[in-house]
C-alpha positions in Angstrom: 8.9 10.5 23.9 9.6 13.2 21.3 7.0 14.3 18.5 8.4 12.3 15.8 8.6 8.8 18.1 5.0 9.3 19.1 3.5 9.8 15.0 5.4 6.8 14.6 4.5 4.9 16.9 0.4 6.1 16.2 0.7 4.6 12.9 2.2 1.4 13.8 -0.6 -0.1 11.7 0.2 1.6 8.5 3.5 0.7 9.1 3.3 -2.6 9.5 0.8 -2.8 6.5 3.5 -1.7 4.1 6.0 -3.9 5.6 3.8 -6.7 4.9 2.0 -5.8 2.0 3.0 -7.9 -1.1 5.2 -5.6 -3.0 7.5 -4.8 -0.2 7.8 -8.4 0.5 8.3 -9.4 -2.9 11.2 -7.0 -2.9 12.9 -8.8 0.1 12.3 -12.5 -1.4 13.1 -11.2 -4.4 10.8 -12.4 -6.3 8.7 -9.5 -7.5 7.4 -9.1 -10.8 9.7 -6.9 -12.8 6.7 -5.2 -14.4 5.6 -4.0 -10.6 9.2 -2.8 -10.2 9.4 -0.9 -13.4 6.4 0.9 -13.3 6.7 1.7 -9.1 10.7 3.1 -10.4 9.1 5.4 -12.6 6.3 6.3 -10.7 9.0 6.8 -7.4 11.5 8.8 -9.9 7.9 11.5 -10.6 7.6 11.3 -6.6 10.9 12.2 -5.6 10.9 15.4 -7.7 8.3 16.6 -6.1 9.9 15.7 -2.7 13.2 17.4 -3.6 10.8 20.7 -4.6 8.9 20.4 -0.8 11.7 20.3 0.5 13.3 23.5 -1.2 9.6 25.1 0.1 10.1 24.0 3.3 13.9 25.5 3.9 12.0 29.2 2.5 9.4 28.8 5.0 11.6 28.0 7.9 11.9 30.4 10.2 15.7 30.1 10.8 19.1 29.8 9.2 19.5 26.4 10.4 16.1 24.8 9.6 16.7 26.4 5.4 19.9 25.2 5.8 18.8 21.4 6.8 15.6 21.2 4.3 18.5 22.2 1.5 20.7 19.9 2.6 17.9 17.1 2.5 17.1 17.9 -0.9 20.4 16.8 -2.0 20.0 13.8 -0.3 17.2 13.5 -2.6 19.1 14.1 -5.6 21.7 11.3 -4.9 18.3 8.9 -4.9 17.7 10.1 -8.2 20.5 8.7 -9.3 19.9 5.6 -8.0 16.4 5.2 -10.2 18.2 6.7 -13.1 20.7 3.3 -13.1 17.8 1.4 -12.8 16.4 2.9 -15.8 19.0 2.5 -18.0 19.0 -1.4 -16.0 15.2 -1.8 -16.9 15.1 0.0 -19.8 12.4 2.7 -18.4 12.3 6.3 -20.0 11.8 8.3 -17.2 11.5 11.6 -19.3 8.1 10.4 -19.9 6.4 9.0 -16.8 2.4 9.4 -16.9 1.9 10.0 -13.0 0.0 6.8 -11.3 -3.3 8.3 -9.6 -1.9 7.3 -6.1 1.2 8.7 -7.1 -0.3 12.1 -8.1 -2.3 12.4 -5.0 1.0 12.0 -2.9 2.4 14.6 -4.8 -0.1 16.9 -5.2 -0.4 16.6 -1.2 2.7 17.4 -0.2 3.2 20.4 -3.1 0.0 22.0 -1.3 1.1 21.1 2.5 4.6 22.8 1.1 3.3 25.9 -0.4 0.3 26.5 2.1 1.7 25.1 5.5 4.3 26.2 8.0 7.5 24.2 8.1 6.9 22.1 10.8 3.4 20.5 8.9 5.9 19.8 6.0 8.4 18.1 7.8 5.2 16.1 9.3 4.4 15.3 5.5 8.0 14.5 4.6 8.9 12.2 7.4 6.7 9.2 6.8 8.4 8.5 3.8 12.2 8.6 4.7 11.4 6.7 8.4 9.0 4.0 6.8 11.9 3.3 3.6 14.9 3.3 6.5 12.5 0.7 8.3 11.7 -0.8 5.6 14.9 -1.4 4.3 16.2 -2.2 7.8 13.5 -5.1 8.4 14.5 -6.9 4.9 18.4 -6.5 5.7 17.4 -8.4 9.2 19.1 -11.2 8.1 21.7 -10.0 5.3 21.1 -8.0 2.7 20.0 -11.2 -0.2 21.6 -11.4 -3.7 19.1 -10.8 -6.3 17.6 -8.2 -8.5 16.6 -5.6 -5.6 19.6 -6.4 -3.8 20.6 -2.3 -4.3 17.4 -1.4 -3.1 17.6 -2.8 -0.1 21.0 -1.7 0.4 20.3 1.8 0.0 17.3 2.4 2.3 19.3 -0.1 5.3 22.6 1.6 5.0 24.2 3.7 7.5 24.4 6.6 5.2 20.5 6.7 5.0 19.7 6.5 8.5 21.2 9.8 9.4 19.0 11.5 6.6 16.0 10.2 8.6 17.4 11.2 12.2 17.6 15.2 10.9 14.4 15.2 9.5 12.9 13.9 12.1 14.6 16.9 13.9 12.7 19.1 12.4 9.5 17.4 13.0 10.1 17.8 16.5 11.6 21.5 16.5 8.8 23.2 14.2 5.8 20.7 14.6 5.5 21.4 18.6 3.7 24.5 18.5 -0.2 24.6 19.6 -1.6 25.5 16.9 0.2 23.0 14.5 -0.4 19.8 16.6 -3.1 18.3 14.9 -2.2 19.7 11.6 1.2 17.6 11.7 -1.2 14.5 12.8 -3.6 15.0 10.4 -0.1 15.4 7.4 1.1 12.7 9.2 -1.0 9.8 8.6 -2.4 11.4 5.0 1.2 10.8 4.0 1.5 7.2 5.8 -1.3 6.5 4.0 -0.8 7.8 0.7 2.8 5.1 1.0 0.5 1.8 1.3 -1.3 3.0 -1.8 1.6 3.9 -3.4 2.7 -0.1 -3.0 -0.7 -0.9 -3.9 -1.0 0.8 -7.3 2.9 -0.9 -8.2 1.7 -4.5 -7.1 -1.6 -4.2 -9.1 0.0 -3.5 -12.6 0.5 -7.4 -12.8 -2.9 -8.3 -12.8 -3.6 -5.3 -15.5 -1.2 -7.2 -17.3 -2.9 -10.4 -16.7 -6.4 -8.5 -18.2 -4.5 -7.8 -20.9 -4.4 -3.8 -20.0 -1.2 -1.8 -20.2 0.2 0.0 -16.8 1.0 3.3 -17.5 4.7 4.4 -17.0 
């Protein structure tokens, strides 16, 4: 079992939290509030910049040609989902120019801006991994059965396409090339499960705008 199949499967419970936590699953049925999904776009649009910036860190602090050359190419990979939340801005009328970072949202970023600045490649790639392999399953496990027509129907599509898995695969390379070393062990553990962790209350924060709403309290974009 390599590095990255044995992180996974220690946080098999976080995983399977997000997979069943309400947000994600009113994404598959569809039936989501749009408020959740309009704030978490804005909210993932913040993240993502930040991602696409650890992993421009990660390619300077790799300690070969081929590892920068990967985290760059990544990044781009980062920039095409960009453009994904930027049609569904213009589609929910969200002005992402002006997004007021979530708490949950700010302490994902600000984790993996100080594991990318402070940590050697292999921890970053530990940090950055959760996210693409939990998305890929994610998207995966609500395609099961088809992908459904209805208002997240592109969602869904992105993260279970065949053009996405691939992303996951070489990232999860990198876990396992730089993240084996003895002294980084449980460093890339520790990253790891922060960052699995840091994705269930990223669902969390989305899926509780409605009942702000309900209190009569506005959700900060």
């Amino acid at each position: 079992m390599t590095l990255s199949q044995q992180l996974w499967q220690d946080n098999n419970d976080l995983i399977q939290a997000c997979l069943n936590h309400p947000f994600v699953q009113g994404i598959g049925k569809g039936d989501l509030p749009k408020a959740c999904f309009a704030f978490y776009v804005a909210q993932d649009a913040f993240f993502l910049k930040s991602f696409a910036r650890a992993y421009c860190l990660a390619g300077v602090r790799s300690p070969d040609w081929e590892g920068f050359e990967t985290f760059h190419q990544l990044a781009g990979g980062v920039l095409a989902e960009l453009q994904l939340h930027q049609n569904y801005a213009q589609q929910w009328e969200i002005d992402l120019q002006t997004v007021t970072p979530a708490p949950a949202t700010r302490r994902y970023t600000d984790f993996l801006q100080a594991t990318a600045w402070s940590s050697s490649a292999g921890v970053t790639a530990a940090a950055m991994a959760p996210c693409m392999k939990l998305y890929n399953y994610l998207g995966q496990q609500l395609a099961a059965h088809g992908v459904p027509q209805h208002d997240y129907r592109d969602w869904i599509e992105t993260y279970s396409c065949e053009e996405f898995t691939p992303l996951v695969a070489r990232l999860e390379q990198l876990v396992d090339r730089y993240g084996c070393s003895a002294d980084a062990t449980e460093a890339v553990g520790s990253a790891y499960r922060y960052a699995m962790l840091c994705e269930r209350d990223f669902f969390q924060a989305a899926w509780e705008v409605q009942f702000s709403s309900e209190k009569g309290e506005e959700g900060k974009i």
